[in-house]
JSON list of C-alpha atoms and ligand atoms in Angstrom, two decimals:
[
{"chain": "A", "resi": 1, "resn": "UNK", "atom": "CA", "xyz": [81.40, 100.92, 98.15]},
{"chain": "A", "resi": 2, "resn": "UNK", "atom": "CA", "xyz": [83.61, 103.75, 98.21]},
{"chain": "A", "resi": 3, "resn": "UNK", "atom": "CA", "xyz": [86.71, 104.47, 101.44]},
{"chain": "A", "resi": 4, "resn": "UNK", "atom": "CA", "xyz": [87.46, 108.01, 101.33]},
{"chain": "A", "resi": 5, "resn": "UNK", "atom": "CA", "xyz": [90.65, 108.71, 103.36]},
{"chain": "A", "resi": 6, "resn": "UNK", "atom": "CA", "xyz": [94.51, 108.86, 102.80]},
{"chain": "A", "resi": 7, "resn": "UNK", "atom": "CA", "xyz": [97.23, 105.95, 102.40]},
{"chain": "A", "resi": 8, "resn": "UNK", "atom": "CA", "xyz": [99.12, 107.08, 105.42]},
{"chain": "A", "resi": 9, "resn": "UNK", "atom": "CA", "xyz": [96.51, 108.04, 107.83]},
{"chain": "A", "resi": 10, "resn": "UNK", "atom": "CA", "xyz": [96.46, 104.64, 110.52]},
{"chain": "A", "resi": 11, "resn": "UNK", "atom": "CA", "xyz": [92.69, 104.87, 110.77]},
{"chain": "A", "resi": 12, "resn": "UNK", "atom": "CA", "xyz": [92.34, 104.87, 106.85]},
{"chain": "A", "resi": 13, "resn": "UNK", "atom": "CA", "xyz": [94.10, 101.63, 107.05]},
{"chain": "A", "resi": 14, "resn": "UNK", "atom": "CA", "xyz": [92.16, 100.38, 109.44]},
{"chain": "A", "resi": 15, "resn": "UNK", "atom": "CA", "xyz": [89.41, 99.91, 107.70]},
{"chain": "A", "resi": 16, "resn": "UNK", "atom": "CA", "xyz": [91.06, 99.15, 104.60]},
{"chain": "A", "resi": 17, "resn": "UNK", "atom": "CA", "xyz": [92.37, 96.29, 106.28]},
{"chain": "A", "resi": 18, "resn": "UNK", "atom": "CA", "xyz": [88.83, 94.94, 106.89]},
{"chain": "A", "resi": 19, "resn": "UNK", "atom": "CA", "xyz": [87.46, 95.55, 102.76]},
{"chain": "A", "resi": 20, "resn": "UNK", "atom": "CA", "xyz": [90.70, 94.03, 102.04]},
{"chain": "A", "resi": 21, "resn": "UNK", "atom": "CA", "xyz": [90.13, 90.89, 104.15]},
{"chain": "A", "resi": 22, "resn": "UNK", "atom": "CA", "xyz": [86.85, 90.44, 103.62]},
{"chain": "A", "resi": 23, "resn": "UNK", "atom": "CA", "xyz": [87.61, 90.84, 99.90]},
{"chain": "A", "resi": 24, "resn": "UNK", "atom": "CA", "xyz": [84.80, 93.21, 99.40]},
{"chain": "A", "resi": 25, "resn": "UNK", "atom": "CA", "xyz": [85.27, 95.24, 96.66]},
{"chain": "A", "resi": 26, "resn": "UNK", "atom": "CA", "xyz": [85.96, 99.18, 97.01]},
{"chain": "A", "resi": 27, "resn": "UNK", "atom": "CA", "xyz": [86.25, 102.29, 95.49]},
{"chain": "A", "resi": 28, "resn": "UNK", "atom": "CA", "xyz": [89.50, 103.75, 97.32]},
{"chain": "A", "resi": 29, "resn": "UNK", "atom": "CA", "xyz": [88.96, 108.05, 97.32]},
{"chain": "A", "resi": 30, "resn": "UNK", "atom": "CA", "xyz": [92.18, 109.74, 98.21]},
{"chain": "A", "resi": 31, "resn": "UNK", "atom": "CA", "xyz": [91.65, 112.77, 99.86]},
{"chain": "A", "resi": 32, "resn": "UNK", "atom": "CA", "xyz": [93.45, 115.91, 100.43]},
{"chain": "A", "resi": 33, "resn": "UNK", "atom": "CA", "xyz": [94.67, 119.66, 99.41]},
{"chain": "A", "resi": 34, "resn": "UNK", "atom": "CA", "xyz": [95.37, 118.67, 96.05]},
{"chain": "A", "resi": 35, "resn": "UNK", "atom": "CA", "xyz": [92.07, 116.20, 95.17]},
{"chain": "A", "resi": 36, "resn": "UNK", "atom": "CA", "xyz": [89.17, 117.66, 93.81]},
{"chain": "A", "resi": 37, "resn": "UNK", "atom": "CA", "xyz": [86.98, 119.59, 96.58]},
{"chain": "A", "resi": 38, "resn": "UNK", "atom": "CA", "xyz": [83.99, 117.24, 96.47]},
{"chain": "A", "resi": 39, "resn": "UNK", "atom": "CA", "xyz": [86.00, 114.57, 97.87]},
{"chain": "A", "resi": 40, "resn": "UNK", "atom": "CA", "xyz": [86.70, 116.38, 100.60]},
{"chain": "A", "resi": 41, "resn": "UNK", "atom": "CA", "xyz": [83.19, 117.95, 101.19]},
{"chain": "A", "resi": 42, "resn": "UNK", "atom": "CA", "xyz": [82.08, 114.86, 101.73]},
{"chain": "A", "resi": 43, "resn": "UNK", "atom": "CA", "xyz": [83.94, 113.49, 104.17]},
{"chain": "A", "resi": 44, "resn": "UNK", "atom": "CA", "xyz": [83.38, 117.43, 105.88]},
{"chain": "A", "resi": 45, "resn": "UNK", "atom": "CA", "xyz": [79.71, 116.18, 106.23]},
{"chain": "A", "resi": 46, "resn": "UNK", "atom": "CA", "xyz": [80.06, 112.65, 106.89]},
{"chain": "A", "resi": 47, "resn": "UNK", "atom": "CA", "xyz": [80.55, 113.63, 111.09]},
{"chain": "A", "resi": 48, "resn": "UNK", "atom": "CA", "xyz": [80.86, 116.26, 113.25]},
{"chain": "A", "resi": 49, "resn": "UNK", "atom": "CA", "xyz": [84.83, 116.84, 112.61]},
{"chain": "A", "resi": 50, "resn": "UNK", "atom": "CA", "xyz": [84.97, 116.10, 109.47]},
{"chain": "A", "resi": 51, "resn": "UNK", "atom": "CA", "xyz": [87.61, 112.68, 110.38]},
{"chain": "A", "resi": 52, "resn": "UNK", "atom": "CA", "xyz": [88.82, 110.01, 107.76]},
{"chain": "A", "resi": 53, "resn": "UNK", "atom": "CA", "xyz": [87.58, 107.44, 106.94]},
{"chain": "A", "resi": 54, "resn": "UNK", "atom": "CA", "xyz": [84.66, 107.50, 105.81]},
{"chain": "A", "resi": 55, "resn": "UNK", "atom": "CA", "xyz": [82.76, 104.73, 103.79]},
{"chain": "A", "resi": 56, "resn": "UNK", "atom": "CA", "xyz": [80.28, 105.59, 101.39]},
{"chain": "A", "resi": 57, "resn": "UNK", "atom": "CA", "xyz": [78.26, 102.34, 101.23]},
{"chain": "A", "resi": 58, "resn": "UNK", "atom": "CA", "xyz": [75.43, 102.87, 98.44]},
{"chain": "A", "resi": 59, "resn": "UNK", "atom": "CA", "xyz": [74.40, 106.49, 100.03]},
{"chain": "A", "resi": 60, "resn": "UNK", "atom": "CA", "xyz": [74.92, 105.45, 103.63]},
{"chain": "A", "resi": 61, "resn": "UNK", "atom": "CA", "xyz": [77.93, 107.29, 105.00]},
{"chain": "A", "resi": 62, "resn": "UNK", "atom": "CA", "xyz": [79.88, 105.43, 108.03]},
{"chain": "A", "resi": 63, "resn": "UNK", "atom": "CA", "xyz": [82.29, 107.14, 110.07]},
{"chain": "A", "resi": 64, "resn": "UNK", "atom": "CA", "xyz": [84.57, 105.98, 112.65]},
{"chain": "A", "resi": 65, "resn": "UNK", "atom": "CA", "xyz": [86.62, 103.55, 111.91]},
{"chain": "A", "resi": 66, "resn": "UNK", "atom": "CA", "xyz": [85.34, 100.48, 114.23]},
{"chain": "A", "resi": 67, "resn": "UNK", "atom": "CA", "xyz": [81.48, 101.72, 113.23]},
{"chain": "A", "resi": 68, "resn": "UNK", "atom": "CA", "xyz": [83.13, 100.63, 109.64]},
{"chain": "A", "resi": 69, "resn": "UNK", "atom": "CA", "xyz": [84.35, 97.41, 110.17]},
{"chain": "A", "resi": 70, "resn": "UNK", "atom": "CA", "xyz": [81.15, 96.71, 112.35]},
{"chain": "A", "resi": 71, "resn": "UNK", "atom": "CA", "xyz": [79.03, 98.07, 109.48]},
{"chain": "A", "resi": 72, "resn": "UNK", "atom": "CA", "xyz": [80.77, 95.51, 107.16]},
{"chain": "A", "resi": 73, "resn": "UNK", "atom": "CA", "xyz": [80.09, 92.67, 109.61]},
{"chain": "A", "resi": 74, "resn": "UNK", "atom": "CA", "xyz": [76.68, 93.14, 110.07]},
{"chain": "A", "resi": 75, "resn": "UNK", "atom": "CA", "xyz": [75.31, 93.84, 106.25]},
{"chain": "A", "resi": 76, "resn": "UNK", "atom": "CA", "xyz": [78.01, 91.24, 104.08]},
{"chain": "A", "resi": 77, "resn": "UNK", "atom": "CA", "xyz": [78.26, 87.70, 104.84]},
{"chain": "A", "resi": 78, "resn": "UNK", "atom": "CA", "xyz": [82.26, 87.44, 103.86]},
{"chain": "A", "resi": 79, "resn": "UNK", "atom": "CA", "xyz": [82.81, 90.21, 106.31]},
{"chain": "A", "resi": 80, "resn": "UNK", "atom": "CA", "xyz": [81.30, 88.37, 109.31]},
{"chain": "A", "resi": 81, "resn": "UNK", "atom": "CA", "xyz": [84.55, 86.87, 110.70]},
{"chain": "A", "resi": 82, "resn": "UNK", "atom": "CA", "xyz": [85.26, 90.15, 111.62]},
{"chain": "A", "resi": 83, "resn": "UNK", "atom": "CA", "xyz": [83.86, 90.14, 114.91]},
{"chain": "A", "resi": 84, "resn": "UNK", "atom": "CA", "xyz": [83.23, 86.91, 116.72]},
{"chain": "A", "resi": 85, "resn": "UNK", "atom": "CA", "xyz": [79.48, 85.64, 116.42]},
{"chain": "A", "resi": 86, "resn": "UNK", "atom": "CA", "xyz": [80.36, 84.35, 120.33]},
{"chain": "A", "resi": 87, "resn": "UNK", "atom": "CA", "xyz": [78.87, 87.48, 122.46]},
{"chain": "A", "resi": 88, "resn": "UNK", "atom": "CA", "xyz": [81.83, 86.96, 125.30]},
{"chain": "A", "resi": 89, "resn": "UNK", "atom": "CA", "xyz": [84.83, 86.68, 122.30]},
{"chain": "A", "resi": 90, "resn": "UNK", "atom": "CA", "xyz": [83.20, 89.70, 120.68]},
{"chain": "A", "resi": 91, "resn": "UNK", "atom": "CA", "xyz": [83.21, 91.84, 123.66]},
{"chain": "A", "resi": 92, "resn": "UNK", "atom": "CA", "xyz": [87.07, 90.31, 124.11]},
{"chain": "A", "resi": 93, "resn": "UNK", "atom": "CA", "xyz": [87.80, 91.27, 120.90]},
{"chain": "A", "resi": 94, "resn": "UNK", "atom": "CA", "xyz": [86.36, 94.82, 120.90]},
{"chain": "A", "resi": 95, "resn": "UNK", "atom": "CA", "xyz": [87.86, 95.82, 124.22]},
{"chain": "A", "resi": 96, "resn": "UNK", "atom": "CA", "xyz": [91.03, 94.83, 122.39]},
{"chain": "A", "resi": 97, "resn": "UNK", "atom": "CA", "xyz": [89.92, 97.37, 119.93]},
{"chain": "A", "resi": 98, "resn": "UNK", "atom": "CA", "xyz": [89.11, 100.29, 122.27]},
{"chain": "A", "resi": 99, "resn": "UNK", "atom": "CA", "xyz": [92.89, 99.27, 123.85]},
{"chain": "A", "resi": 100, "resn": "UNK", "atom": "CA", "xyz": [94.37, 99.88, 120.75]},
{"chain": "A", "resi": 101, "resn": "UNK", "atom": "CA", "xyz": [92.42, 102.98, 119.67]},
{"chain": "A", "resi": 102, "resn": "UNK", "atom": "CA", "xyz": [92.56, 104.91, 122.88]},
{"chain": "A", "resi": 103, "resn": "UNK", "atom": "CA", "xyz": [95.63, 104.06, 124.83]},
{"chain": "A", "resi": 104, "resn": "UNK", "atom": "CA", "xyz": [98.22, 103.00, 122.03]},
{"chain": "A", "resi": 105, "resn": "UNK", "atom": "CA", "xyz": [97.12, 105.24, 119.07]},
{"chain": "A", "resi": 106, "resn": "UNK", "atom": "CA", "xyz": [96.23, 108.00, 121.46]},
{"chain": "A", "resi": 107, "resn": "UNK", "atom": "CA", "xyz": [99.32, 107.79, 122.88]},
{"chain": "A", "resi": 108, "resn": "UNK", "atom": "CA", "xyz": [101.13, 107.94, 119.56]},
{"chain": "A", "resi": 109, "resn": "UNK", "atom": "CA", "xyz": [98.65, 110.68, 118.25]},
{"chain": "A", "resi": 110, "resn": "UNK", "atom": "CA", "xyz": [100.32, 112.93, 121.26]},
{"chain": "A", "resi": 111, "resn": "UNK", "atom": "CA", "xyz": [103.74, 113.02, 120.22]},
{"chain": "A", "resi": 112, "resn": "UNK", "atom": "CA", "xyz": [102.61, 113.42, 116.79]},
{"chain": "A", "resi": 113, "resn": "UNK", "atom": "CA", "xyz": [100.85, 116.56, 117.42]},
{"chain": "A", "resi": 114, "resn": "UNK", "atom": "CA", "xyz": [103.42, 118.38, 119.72]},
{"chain": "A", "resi": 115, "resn": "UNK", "atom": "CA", "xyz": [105.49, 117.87, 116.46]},
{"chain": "A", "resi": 116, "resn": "UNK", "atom": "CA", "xyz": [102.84, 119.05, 114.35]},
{"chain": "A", "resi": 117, "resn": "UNK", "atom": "CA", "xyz": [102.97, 122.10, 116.96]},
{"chain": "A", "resi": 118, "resn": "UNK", "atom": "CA", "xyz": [105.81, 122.89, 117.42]},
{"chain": "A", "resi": 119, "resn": "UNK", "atom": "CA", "xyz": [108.13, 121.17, 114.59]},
{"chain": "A", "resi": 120, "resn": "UNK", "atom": "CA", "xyz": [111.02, 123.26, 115.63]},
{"chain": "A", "resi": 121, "resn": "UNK", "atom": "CA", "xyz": [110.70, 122.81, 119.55]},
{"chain": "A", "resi": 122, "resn": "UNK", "atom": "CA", "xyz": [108.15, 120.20, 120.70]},
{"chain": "A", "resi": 123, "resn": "UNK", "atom": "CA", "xyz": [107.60, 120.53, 124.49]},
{"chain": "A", "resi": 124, "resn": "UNK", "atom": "CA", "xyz": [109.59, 117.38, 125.74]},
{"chain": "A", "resi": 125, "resn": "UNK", "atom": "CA", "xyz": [108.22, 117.02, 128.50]},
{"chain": "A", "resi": 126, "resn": "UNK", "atom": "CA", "xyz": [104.61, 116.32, 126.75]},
{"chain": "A", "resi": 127, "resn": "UNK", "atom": "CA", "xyz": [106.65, 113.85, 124.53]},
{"chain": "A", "resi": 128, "resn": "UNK", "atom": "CA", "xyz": [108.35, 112.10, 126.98]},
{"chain": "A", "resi": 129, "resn": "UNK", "atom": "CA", "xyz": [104.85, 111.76, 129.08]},
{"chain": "A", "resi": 130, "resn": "UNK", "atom": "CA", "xyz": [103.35, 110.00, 126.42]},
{"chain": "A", "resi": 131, "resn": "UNK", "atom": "CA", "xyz": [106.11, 108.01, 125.32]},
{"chain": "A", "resi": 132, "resn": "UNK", "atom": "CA", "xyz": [106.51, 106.88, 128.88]},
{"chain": "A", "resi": 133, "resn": "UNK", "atom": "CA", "xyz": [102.60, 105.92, 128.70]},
{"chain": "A", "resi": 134, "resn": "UNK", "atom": "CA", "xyz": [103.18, 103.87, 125.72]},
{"chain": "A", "resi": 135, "resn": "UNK", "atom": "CA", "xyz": [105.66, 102.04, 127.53]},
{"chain": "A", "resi": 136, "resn": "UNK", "atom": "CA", "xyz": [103.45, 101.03, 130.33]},
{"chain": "A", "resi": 137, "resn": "UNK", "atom": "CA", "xyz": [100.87, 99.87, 127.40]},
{"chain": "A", "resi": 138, "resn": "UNK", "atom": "CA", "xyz": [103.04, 97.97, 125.81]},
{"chain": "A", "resi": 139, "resn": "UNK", "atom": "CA", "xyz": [103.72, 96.39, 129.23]},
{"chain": "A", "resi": 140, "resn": "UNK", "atom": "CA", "xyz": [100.24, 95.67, 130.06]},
{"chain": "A", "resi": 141, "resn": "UNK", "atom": "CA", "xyz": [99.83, 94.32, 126.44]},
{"chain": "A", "resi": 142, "resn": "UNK", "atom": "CA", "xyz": [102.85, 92.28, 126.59]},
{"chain": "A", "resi": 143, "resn": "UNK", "atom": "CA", "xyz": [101.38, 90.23, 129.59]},
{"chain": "A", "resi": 144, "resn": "UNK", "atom": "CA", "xyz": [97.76, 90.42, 128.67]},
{"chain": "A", "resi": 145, "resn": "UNK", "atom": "CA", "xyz": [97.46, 90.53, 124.90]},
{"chain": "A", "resi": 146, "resn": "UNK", "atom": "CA", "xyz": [95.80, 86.28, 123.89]},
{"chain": "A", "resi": 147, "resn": "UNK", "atom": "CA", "xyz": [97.79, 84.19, 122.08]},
{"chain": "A", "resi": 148, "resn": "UNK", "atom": "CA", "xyz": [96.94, 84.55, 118.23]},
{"chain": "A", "resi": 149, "resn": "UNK", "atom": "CA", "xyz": [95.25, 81.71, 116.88]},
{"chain": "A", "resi": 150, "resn": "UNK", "atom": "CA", "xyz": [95.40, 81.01, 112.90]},
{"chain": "A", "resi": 151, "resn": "UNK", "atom": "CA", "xyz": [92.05, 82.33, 112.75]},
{"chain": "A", "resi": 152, "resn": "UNK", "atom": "CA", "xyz": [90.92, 85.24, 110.06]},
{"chain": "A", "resi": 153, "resn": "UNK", "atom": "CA", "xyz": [91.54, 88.83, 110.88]},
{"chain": "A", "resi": 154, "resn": "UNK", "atom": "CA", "xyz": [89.45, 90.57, 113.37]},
{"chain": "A", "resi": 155, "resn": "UNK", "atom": "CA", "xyz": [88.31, 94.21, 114.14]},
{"chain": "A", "resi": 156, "resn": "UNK", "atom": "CA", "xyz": [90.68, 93.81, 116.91]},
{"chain": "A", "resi": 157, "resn": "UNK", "atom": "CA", "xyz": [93.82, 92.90, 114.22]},
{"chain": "A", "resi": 158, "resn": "UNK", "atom": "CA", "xyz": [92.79, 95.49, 112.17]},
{"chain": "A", "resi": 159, "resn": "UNK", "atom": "CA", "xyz": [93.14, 98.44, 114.99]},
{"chain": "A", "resi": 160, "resn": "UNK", "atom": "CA", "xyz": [96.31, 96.92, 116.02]},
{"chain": "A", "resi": 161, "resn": "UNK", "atom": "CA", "xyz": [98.13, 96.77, 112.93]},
{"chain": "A", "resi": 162, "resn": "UNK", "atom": "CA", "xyz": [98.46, 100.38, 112.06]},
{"chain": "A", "resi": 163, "resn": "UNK", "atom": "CA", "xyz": [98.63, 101.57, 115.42]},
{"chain": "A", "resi": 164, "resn": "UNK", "atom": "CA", "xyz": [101.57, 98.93, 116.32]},
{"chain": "A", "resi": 165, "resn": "UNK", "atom": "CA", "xyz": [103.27, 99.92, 113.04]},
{"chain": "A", "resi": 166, "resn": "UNK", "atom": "CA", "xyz": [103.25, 103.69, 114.22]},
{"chain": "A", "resi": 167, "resn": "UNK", "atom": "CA", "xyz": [103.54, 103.78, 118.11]},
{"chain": "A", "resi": 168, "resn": "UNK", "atom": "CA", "xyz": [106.91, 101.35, 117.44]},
{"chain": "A", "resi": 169, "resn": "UNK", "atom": "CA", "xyz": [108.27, 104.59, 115.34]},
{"chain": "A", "resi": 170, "resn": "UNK", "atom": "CA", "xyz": [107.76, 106.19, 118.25]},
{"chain": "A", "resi": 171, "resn": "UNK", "atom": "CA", "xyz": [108.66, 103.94, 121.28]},
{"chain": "A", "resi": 172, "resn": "UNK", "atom": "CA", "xyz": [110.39, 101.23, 120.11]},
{"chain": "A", "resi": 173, "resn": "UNK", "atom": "CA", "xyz": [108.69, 98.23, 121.48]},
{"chain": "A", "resi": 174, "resn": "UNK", "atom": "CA", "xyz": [111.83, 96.22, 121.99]},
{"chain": "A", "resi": 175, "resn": "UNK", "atom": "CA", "xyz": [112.73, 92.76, 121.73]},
{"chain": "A", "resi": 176, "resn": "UNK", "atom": "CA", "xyz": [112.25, 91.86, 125.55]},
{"chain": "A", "resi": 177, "resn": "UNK", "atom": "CA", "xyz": [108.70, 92.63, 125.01]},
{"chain": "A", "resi": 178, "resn": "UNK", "atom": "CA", "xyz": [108.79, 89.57, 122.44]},
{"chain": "A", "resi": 179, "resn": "UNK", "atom": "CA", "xyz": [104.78, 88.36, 121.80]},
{"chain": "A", "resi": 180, "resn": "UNK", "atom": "CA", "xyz": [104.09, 92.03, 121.55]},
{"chain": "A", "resi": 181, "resn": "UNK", "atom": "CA", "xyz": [106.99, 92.60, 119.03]},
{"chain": "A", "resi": 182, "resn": "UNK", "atom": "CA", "xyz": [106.06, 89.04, 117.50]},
{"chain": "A", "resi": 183, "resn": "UNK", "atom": "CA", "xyz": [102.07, 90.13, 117.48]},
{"chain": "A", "resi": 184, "resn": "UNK", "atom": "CA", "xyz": [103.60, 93.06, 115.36]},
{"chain": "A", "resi": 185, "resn": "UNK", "atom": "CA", "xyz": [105.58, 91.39, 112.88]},
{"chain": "A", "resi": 186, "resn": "UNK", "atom": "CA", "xyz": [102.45, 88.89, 112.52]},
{"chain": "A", "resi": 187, "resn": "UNK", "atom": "CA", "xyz": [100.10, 91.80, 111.55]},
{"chain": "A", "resi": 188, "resn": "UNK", "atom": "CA", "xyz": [103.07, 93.10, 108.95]},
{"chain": "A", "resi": 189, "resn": "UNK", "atom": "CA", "xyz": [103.52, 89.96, 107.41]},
{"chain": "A", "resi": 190, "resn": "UNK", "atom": "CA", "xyz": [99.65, 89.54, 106.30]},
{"chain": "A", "resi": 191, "resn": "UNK", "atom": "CA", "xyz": [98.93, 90.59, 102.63]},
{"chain": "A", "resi": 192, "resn": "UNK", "atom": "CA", "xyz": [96.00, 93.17, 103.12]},
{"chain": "A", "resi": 193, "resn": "UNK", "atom": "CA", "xyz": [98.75, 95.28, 106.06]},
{"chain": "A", "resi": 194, "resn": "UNK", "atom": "CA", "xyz": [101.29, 94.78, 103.59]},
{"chain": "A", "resi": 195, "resn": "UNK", "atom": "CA", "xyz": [99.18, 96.29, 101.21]},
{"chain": "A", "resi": 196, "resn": "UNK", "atom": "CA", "xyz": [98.68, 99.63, 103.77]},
{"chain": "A", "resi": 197, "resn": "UNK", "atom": "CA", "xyz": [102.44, 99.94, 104.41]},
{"chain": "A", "resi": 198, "resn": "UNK", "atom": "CA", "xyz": [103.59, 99.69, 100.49]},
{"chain": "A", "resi": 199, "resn": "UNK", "atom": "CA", "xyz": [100.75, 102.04, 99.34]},
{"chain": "A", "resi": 200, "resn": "UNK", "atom": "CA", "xyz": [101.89, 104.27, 102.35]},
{"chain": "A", "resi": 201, "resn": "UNK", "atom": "CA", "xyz": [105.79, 104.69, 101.78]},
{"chain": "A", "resi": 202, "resn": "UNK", "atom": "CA", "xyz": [105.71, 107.92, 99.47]},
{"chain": "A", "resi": 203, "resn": "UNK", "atom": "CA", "xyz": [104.32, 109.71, 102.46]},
{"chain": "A", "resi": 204, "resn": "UNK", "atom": "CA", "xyz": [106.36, 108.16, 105.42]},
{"chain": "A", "resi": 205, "resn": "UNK", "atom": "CA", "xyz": [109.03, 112.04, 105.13]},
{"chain": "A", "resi": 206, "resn": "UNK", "atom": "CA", "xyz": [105.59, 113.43, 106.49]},
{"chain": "A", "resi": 207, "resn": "UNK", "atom": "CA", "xyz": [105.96, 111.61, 109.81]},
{"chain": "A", "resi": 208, "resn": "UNK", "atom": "CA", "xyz": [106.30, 114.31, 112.11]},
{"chain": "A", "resi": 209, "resn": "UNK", "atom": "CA", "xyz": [109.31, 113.02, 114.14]},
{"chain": "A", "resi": 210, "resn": "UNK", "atom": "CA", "xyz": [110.30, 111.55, 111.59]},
{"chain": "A", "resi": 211, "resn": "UNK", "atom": "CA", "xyz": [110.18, 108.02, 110.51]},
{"chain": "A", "resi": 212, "resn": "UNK", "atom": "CA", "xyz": [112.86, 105.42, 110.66]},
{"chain": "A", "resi": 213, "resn": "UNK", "atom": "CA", "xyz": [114.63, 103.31, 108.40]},
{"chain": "A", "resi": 214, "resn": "UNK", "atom": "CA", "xyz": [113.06, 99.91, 108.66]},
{"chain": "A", "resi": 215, "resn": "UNK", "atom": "CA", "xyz": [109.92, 98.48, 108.24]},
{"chain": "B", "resi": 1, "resn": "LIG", "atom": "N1", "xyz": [88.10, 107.93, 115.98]},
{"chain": "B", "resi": 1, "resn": "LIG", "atom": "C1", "xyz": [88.26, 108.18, 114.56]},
{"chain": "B", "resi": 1, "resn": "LIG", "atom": "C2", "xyz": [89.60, 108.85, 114.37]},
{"chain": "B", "resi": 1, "resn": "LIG", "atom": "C3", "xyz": [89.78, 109.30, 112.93]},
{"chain": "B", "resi": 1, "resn": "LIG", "atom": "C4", "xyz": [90.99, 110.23, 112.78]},
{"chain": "B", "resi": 1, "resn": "LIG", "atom": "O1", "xyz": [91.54, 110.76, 113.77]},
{"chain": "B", "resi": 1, "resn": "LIG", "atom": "N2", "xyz": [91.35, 110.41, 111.51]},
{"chain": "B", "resi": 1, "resn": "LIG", "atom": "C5", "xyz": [92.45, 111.30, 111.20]},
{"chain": "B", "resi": 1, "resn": "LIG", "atom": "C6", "xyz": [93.31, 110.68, 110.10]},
{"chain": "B", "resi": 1, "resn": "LIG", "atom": "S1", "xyz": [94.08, 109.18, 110.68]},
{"chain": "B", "resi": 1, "resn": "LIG", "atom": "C7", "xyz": [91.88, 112.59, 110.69]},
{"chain": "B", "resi": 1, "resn": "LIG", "atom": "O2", "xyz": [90.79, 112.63, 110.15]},
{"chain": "B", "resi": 1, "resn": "LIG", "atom": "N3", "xyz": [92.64, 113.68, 110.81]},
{"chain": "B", "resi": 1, "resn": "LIG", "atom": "C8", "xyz": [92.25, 114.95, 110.29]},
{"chain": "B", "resi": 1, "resn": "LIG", "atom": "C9", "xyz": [91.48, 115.78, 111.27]},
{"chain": "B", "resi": 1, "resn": "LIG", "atom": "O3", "xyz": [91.37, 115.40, 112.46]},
{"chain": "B", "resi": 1, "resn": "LIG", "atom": "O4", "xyz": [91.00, 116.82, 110.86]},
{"chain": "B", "resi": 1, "resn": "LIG", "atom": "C10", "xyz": [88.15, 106.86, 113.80]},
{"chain": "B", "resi": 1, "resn": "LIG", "atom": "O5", "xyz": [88.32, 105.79, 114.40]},
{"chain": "B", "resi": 1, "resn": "LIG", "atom": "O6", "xyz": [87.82, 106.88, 112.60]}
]
């Protein structure tokens, strides 16, 4: 199998997080400006906006990140414990997924691109709108996020690690909010998101307001 995308690009990891835990082996294909152009074509084709990741698996090109980790689920047996075989844990597990995909990396996203519009003046109010919105998620998460078990990764772990890791650059979750910030520092204390935040350090001056001195 080959994962096209980049090392600091939280959907890239993602995904990476699943190969990793599964221990499936995998091809990593960095892309951008300066890798060679076929790289990039192919990922251009893979779906309609041309997005990262992508997994090549044998021919069969999977975008979307959760599409990935479900695709690795269904078709290898180590990957399995990715989503719950229980139909009523799965569908906790991948709301949990949509939560962290489209309120707290969406959320994030936002006041990334008003900095990637306007570097010099990013309309504040836009920023503070969504990092107000990422408070109230992390509120709602803080009282409704389950109690981690010792079990194996899920898809749900592996949406929430790089968009906790990013959306705390941005609104610091805070230590009152302590099993979210505890949920956190669980997710960047296993190997395979350790992996994704060493392999991603070169890049962190490219965070576009600018990323902070820990982590
Ligand atoms: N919903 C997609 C989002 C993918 C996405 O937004 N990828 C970013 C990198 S993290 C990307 O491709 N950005 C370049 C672009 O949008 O052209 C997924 O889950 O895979």
């Amino acid at each position: 199998m080959k994962l096209y995308g980049h090392p600091f690009s939280s959907y890239t990891w993602k995904a990476r997080i699943a190969l990793l835990a599964a221990r499936l082996e995998h091809e990593f294909v960095q892309l951008g400006p300066d890798q060679p152009a076929e790289r990039n074509a192919v990922v251009a084709g893979a779906g309609p906006l041309g997005r990262f990741p992508v997994l090549d698996d044998e021919g069969r090109l999977v975008f979307e990140a959760s599409c990935i980790v479900e695709h690795l689920a269904i078709h290898y047996p180590q990957a399995r414990f990715l989503i719950p075989e229980d139909e009523t844990a799965a569908l906790a597990i991948r709301k949990l997924d949509r939560i962290f995909d489209l309120y707290v990396m969406a959320e994030a996203q936002a006041v990334v691109n008003e900095y990637l519009r306007a570097p010099a003046a990013p309309d504040t109010a836009r920023v503070d709108e969504a990092k107000e919105k990422l408070s109230r998620i992390y509120g709602w998460l803080e009282q409704h996020l389950p109690e981690r078990g010792h079990g194996p990764l899920t898809l749900a772990d592996c949406a929430a690690a790089p968009s906790l890791f990013y959306a705390d650059w941005i609104e610091e979750i805070g230590a009152d909010r302590s099993h979210l910030a505890a949920y956190r520092a669980w997710l960047l204390a296993q190997n395979e998101v350790a992996f994704c935040v060493d392999e991603a350090r070169p890049w962190r001056s490219w965070f576009p307001p600018g990323a902070p001195d820990r982590d």
